[in-house]
Amino acid sequence: RDFIRATANGSTKHPDFEVFSGSAATLGMVGTSLVGGKPTYTGVCEKNKTPFPASPICGGATQPQTTNAGAFNQWYANAEIPGVMKKVVGTINMVRQGTTSSYRNPTFGQQLLPLNNAGWVATTPQYEVPYNGTNFGFTTEIHYWFKFQGGEVLTFSGDDDVWVFIAGKLALDLGGLHSKLDRTISISALGVVSCYVGTAASGTSCGTTALPLVVGNVYEVSLFHAERRTTQSNFDLTLTGFVATKSSCSSVCGDGIVTTNEFCDDGLLLNGSAGYCFTDCSGRAAKYATSGTYWRDHTAVATCNIPPERPLWGALTWNGDSSTGGSIKFQLQGAETAAGVATATPVSVTLPTNATSGSIDVRTLLASAGVPADPPYLRVSAVLTSSPDQKSTPVLRRYDVSLTCVNVE
């Protein structure tokens, strides 16, 4: 987020940028927990604070660090603020260090200057004067999810304000105006965050914090940074142990849960039994029964933004086999509400006995029965009927219904 630190063409300078100074970190400028995903302002070293802290906690020399809560709340505001803040969204692709588990930002060891040709210096007319061609005066907000295992290490080296929150709790406090400083936090398997000046090997502690972390759970790292004064913008971030092997998801036939690539799943004890799902969960048949009906509800509400969009039902595609005897019939019921779909008049179509796959135009079928086109709720029932002697039954392996969303005309 870019702010105006040097005015031009009638712009207004932000009261927190290129104003204050400091020689050491200022602790306690934000609260210990995120509120609404953002740091909370404490005003500990606020300008014109009465009484002002007597001890040198503010910038190392009892110097003001902020103007007021209103100005601070603009630092990480979600929406752009006309005349005050321009927002730029992007991705930082961390660079792996050899074959280790450490990753660093691609500008490591260099000045972080992402807005040299963007933000207020790039407007017409230009509303901010760059410093020697450089756009200073911006904040950075980074979010990263990780699976907690214990032993993770985060090292930051830079200026100015930096706060790192893990699972919404403050884990690293390096706020205020200051020159380049180095801090490291390591997290034990018990969720205890140990802070060090420099690196963990230095042995110089800057405190510990206990966080409610559980090994195996997924948590968010939230980093908030501000570059508030020329002439340097140092930002070096190293994450060690925060990246694990990606998990993979696959369906398990027999667990009783119907996933996207399964037609059905009645559980390990029932799959393969008469009248139940196949052992590979690819379909089911009305075995040894005169008739069996299986239905599935479809809804456009979760896919389309109704209104202003409306659903456009496409094709009902299927594959199966009714050539050995019996028949397969589809029944479609459309309704405007979820409750009304069960009582809606069904529209039926019987599949040819010699077909093993096919496609049915849902809209045409509904229209032929006078059903209003493209209802938001649709129930598709498959009626499988055995041969008259009940010695052979049809097989329906799978069916799918396509849906697209279009604007209401």
Short mmCIF file of N, CA, C and O in Angstrom, two decimals, residues 238-311:
data_model
loop_
_atom_site.label_atom_id
_atom_site.label_comp_id
_atom_site.label_asym_id
_atom_site.label_seq_id
_atom_site.Cartn_x
_atom_site.Cartn_y
_atom_site.Cartn_z
N THR A 238 13.56 -14.92 5.92
CA THR A 238 13.94 -16.31 5.73
C THR A 238 12.98 -17.20 6.50
O THR A 238 12.79 -17.01 7.71
N LEU A 239 12.37 -18.16 5.82
CA LEU A 239 11.48 -19.13 6.44
C LEU A 239 12.14 -20.50 6.37
O LEU A 239 12.51 -20.96 5.29
N THR A 240 12.30 -21.15 7.51
CA THR A 240 12.92 -22.47 7.56
C THR A 240 11.96 -23.45 8.23
O THR A 240 11.49 -23.22 9.33
N GLY A 241 11.67 -24.54 7.51
CA GLY A 241 10.79 -25.57 8.06
C GLY A 241 9.31 -25.28 7.92
O GLY A 241 8.48 -26.00 8.46
N PHE A 242 8.96 -24.21 7.20
CA PHE A 242 7.55 -23.86 7.03
C PHE A 242 6.92 -24.54 5.81
O PHE A 242 5.72 -24.45 5.62
N VAL A 243 7.74 -25.16 4.95
CA VAL A 243 7.22 -25.80 3.74
C VAL A 243 7.32 -27.30 3.89
O VAL A 243 8.39 -27.85 4.14
N ALA A 244 6.19 -27.99 3.76
CA ALA A 244 6.16 -29.44 3.85
C ALA A 244 5.69 -30.01 2.53
O ALA A 244 5.23 -29.29 1.63
N THR A 245 5.82 -31.33 2.37
CA THR A 245 5.33 -31.98 1.17
C THR A 245 3.84 -31.76 1.04
O THR A 245 3.10 -31.90 2.01
N LYS A 246 3.40 -31.41 -0.15
CA LYS A 246 1.98 -31.18 -0.36
C LYS A 246 1.19 -32.47 -0.16
O LYS A 246 1.62 -33.55 -0.57
N SER A 247 0.04 -32.34 0.47
CA SER A 247 -0.83 -33.49 0.67
C SER A 247 -1.58 -33.79 -0.62
O SER A 247 -1.71 -32.94 -1.50
N SER A 248 -2.04 -35.02 -0.76
CA SER A 248 -2.84 -35.41 -1.93
C SER A 248 -4.14 -36.01 -1.44
O SER A 248 -4.19 -36.68 -0.41
N CYS A 249 -5.20 -35.73 -2.18
CA CYS A 249 -6.53 -36.21 -1.80
C CYS A 249 -7.02 -37.21 -2.83
O CYS A 249 -6.92 -36.96 -4.03
N SER A 250 -7.53 -38.33 -2.39
CA SER A 250 -8.10 -39.34 -3.29
C SER A 250 -9.29 -39.98 -2.62
O SER A 250 -9.36 -40.07 -1.39
N SER A 251 -10.24 -40.40 -3.43
CA SER A 251 -11.44 -41.02 -2.89
C SER A 251 -11.12 -42.44 -2.41
O SER A 251 -10.20 -43.10 -2.89
N VAL A 252 -11.91 -42.91 -1.44
CA VAL A 252 -11.76 -44.26 -0.90
C VAL A 252 -13.10 -44.97 -1.06
O VAL A 252 -14.06 -44.65 -0.36
N CYS A 253 -13.17 -45.88 -1.99
CA CYS A 253 -14.40 -46.64 -2.18
C CYS A 253 -14.59 -47.59 -1.01
O CYS A 253 -13.73 -48.42 -0.72
N GLY A 254 -15.70 -47.43 -0.31
CA GLY A 254 -15.98 -48.27 0.85
C GLY A 254 -16.05 -47.48 2.15
O GLY A 254 -16.38 -48.05 3.19
N ASP A 255 -15.76 -46.16 2.08
CA ASP A 255 -15.83 -45.37 3.31
C ASP A 255 -17.21 -44.75 3.53
O ASP A 255 -17.43 -44.05 4.52
N GLY A 256 -18.14 -45.00 2.61
CA GLY A 256 -19.50 -44.50 2.78
C GLY A 256 -19.67 -43.05 2.38
O GLY A 256 -20.75 -42.48 2.57
N ILE A 257 -18.63 -42.42 1.81
CA ILE A 257 -18.69 -41.02 1.39
C ILE A 257 -18.62 -40.97 -0.13
O ILE A 257 -17.66 -41.45 -0.72
N VAL A 258 -19.63 -40.37 -0.75
CA VAL A 258 -19.66 -40.26 -2.20
C VAL A 258 -18.85 -39.03 -2.62
O VAL A 258 -19.22 -37.90 -2.31
N THR A 259 -17.73 -39.26 -3.29
CA THR A 259 -16.89 -38.17 -3.77
C THR A 259 -17.17 -37.92 -5.25
O THR A 259 -17.97 -38.63 -5.88
N THR A 260 -16.50 -36.91 -5.82
CA THR A 260 -16.85 -36.45 -7.16
C THR A 260 -16.63 -37.52 -8.23
O THR A 260 -17.28 -37.49 -9.27
N ASN A 261 -15.69 -38.45 -8.02
CA ASN A 261 -15.45 -39.47 -9.03
C ASN A 261 -16.09 -40.80 -8.67
O ASN A 261 -15.75 -41.83 -9.24
N GLU A 262 -17.01 -40.83 -7.72
CA GLU A 262 -17.76 -42.02 -7.35
C GLU A 262 -19.24 -41.83 -7.68
O GLU A 262 -19.80 -40.76 -7.43
N PHE A 263 -19.86 -42.85 -8.24
CA PHE A 263 -21.29 -42.77 -8.48
C PHE A 263 -22.07 -42.98 -7.19
O PHE A 263 -23.10 -42.36 -6.95
N CYS A 264 -21.57 -43.85 -6.35
CA CYS A 264 -22.23 -44.18 -5.08
C CYS A 264 -21.20 -44.81 -4.15
O CYS A 264 -20.11 -45.18 -4.58
N ASP A 265 -21.52 -44.92 -2.89
CA ASP A 265 -20.66 -45.59 -1.91
C ASP A 265 -21.50 -45.89 -0.68
O ASP A 265 -21.83 -45.00 0.10
N ASP A 266 -21.88 -47.15 -0.54
CA ASP A 266 -22.73 -47.57 0.58
C ASP A 266 -21.95 -48.13 1.76
O ASP A 266 -22.55 -48.61 2.73
N GLY A 267 -20.63 -48.06 1.68
CA GLY A 267 -19.81 -48.55 2.77
C GLY A 267 -19.23 -49.92 2.47
O GLY A 267 -19.75 -50.67 1.63
N LEU A 268 -18.15 -50.24 3.15
CA LEU A 268 -17.40 -51.45 2.85
C LEU A 268 -18.23 -52.72 3.02
O LEU A 268 -18.10 -53.69 2.26
N LEU A 269 -19.14 -52.74 4.00
CA LEU A 269 -19.92 -53.95 4.27
C LEU A 269 -21.06 -54.14 3.29
O LEU A 269 -21.56 -55.27 3.14
N LEU A 270 -21.50 -53.08 2.61
CA LEU A 270 -22.66 -53.17 1.72
C LEU A 270 -22.27 -53.12 0.25
O LEU A 270 -22.98 -53.69 -0.59
N ASN A 271 -21.19 -52.43 -0.09
CA ASN A 271 -20.78 -52.37 -1.49
C ASN A 271 -20.60 -53.78 -2.04
O ASN A 271 -19.95 -54.63 -1.43
N GLY A 272 -21.17 -54.02 -3.22
CA GLY A 272 -21.08 -55.33 -3.86
C GLY A 272 -22.23 -56.26 -3.51
O GLY A 272 -22.38 -57.30 -4.12
N SER A 273 -23.04 -55.87 -2.52
CA SER A 273 -24.19 -56.70 -2.15
C SER A 273 -25.36 -56.40 -3.07
O SER A 273 -25.40 -55.38 -3.76
N ALA A 274 -26.32 -57.30 -3.08
CA ALA A 274 -27.49 -57.14 -3.94
C ALA A 274 -28.22 -55.84 -3.60
O ALA A 274 -28.54 -55.58 -2.45
N GLY A 275 -28.44 -55.03 -4.63
CA GLY A 275 -29.17 -53.79 -4.46
C GLY A 275 -28.33 -52.62 -3.99
O GLY A 275 -28.88 -51.53 -3.77
N TYR A 276 -27.02 -52.82 -3.86
CA TYR A 276 -26.16 -51.74 -3.37
C TYR A 276 -25.09 -51.39 -4.40
O TYR A 276 -25.06 -51.91 -5.51
N CYS A 277 -24.20 -50.50 -4.02
CA CYS A 277 -23.17 -49.98 -4.91
C CYS A 277 -22.18 -51.08 -5.31
O CYS A 277 -21.95 -52.03 -4.55
N PHE A 278 -21.58 -50.92 -6.50
CA PHE A 278 -20.54 -51.85 -6.93
C PHE A 278 -19.33 -51.72 -6.01
O PHE A 278 -19.13 -50.72 -5.34
N THR A 279 -18.48 -52.73 -6.03
CA THR A 279 -17.29 -52.70 -5.18
C THR A 279 -16.27 -51.65 -5.62
O THR A 279 -15.38 -51.29 -4.85
N ASP A 280 -16.38 -51.16 -6.88
CA ASP A 280 -15.48 -50.08 -7.32
C ASP A 280 -16.17 -48.73 -7.31
O ASP A 280 -15.61 -47.73 -7.79
N CYS A 281 -17.40 -48.67 -6.76
CA CYS A 281 -18.17 -47.44 -6.61
C CYS A 281 -18.48 -46.75 -7.94
O CYS A 281 -18.74 -45.56 -7.99
N SER A 282 -18.47 -47.52 -9.04
CA SER A 282 -18.73 -46.94 -10.35
C SER A 282 -20.21 -46.91 -10.72
O SER A 282 -20.59 -46.25 -11.69
N GLY A 283 -21.06 -47.59 -9.99
CA GLY A 283 -22.48 -47.60 -10.29
C GLY A 283 -23.20 -48.58 -9.40
O GLY A 283 -22.62 -49.20 -8.51
N ARG A 284 -24.47 -48.73 -9.65
CA ARG A 284 -25.28 -49.67 -8.88
C ARG A 284 -26.36 -50.24 -9.79
O ARG A 284 -26.72 -49.67 -10.81
N ALA A 285 -26.92 -51.38 -9.40
CA ALA A 285 -27.99 -52.03 -10.16
C ALA A 285 -29.07 -52.49 -9.20
O ALA A 285 -28.81 -52.78 -8.04
N ALA A 286 -30.31 -52.58 -9.73
CA ALA A 286 -31.43 -53.05 -8.91
C ALA A 286 -31.45 -54.57 -8.94
O ALA A 286 -32.32 -55.21 -9.53
N LYS A 287 -30.47 -55.18 -8.34
CA LYS A 287 -30.30 -56.62 -8.42
C LYS A 287 -31.42 -57.35 -7.68
O LYS A 287 -31.73 -57.02 -6.53
N TYR A 288 -31.99 -58.33 -8.35
CA TYR A 288 -32.99 -59.23 -7.76
C TYR A 288 -34.21 -58.47 -7.26
O TYR A 288 -34.93 -58.95 -6.41
N ALA A 289 -34.43 -57.26 -7.77
CA ALA A 289 -35.62 -56.51 -7.39
C ALA A 289 -36.33 -56.09 -8.67
O ALA A 289 -35.71 -55.93 -9.73
N THR A 290 -37.64 -55.93 -8.59
CA THR A 290 -38.40 -55.55 -9.77
C THR A 290 -38.00 -54.17 -10.23
O THR A 290 -37.84 -53.92 -11.43
N SER A 291 -37.83 -53.25 -9.28
CA SER A 291 -37.50 -51.88 -9.64
C SER A 291 -36.76 -51.21 -8.50
O SER A 291 -37.02 -51.48 -7.32
N GLY A 292 -35.85 -50.34 -8.87
CA GLY A 292 -35.12 -49.54 -7.89
C GLY A 292 -34.97 -48.11 -8.38
O GLY A 292 -34.73 -47.88 -9.56
N THR A 293 -35.17 -47.15 -7.49
CA THR A 293 -35.09 -45.74 -7.86
C THR A 293 -33.99 -45.08 -7.05
O THR A 293 -33.96 -45.20 -5.82
N TYR A 294 -33.11 -44.39 -7.76
CA TYR A 294 -32.01 -43.68 -7.11
C TYR A 294 -32.02 -42.25 -7.62
O TYR A 294 -32.10 -42.01 -8.82
N TRP A 295 -31.96 -41.29 -6.70
CA TRP A 295 -32.06 -39.90 -7.11
C TRP A 295 -30.95 -39.06 -6.49
O TRP A 295 -30.38 -39.40 -5.47
N ARG A 296 -30.70 -37.94 -7.17
CA ARG A 296 -29.69 -37.00 -6.70
C ARG A 296 -30.17 -35.59 -7.01
O ARG A 296 -30.67 -35.32 -8.10
N ASP A 297 -30.06 -34.70 -6.01
CA ASP A 297 -30.47 -33.31 -6.20
C ASP A 297 -29.31 -32.47 -6.69
O ASP A 297 -28.18 -32.60 -6.21
N HIS A 298 -29.60 -31.59 -7.62
CA HIS A 298 -28.61 -30.65 -8.15
C HIS A 298 -29.15 -29.24 -7.91
O HIS A 298 -30.35 -28.99 -7.99
N THR A 299 -28.23 -28.33 -7.61
CA THR A 299 -28.64 -26.95 -7.38
C THR A 299 -27.71 -25.99 -8.09
O THR A 299 -26.50 -26.22 -8.16
N ALA A 300 -28.29 -24.94 -8.64
CA ALA A 300 -27.50 -23.89 -9.29
C ALA A 300 -27.16 -22.77 -8.34
O ALA A 300 -26.38 -21.87 -8.66
N VAL A 301 -27.75 -22.82 -7.12
CA VAL A 301 -27.58 -21.72 -6.17
C VAL A 301 -26.13 -21.57 -5.74
O VAL A 301 -25.60 -20.47 -5.58
N ALA A 302 -25.44 -22.69 -5.56
CA ALA A 302 -24.05 -22.64 -5.10
C ALA A 302 -23.09 -22.24 -6.21
O ALA A 302 -21.95 -21.87 -5.95
N THR A 303 -23.56 -22.30 -7.48
CA THR A 303 -22.69 -22.00 -8.61
C THR A 303 -22.98 -20.63 -9.21
O THR A 303 -22.06 -19.88 -9.54
N CYS A 304 -24.26 -20.30 -9.35
CA CYS A 304 -24.65 -19.05 -9.99
C CYS A 304 -25.03 -18.00 -8.96
O CYS A 304 -25.52 -18.34 -7.87
N ASN A 305 -24.81 -16.76 -9.29
CA ASN A 305 -25.19 -15.63 -8.46
C ASN A 305 -26.61 -15.21 -8.87
O ASN A 305 -26.80 -14.41 -9.78
N ILE A 306 -27.61 -15.80 -8.19
CA ILE A 306 -29.02 -15.62 -8.58
C ILE A 306 -29.69 -14.61 -7.67
O ILE A 306 -29.80 -14.85 -6.47
N PRO A 307 -30.30 -13.50 -8.21
CA PRO A 307 -29.92 -12.88 -9.48
C PRO A 307 -28.58 -12.15 -9.31
O PRO A 307 -28.08 -12.13 -8.20
N PRO A 308 -27.93 -11.56 -10.30
CA PRO A 308 -28.46 -11.30 -11.64
C PRO A 308 -28.28 -12.44 -12.62
O PRO A 308 -28.67 -12.32 -13.76
N GLU A 309 -27.65 -13.55 -12.20
CA GLU A 309 -27.47 -14.64 -13.12
C GLU A 309 -28.61 -15.64 -13.01
O GLU A 309 -29.38 -15.63 -12.04
N ARG A 310 -28.72 -16.50 -13.99
CA ARG A 310 -29.67 -17.59 -13.95
C ARG A 310 -28.95 -18.84 -14.44
O ARG A 310 -27.97 -18.76 -15.19
N PRO A 311 -29.43 -20.02 -14.05
CA PRO A 311 -28.78 -21.24 -14.52
C PRO A 311 -29.17 -21.57 -15.95
O PRO A 311 -30.26 -21.22 -16.41
#
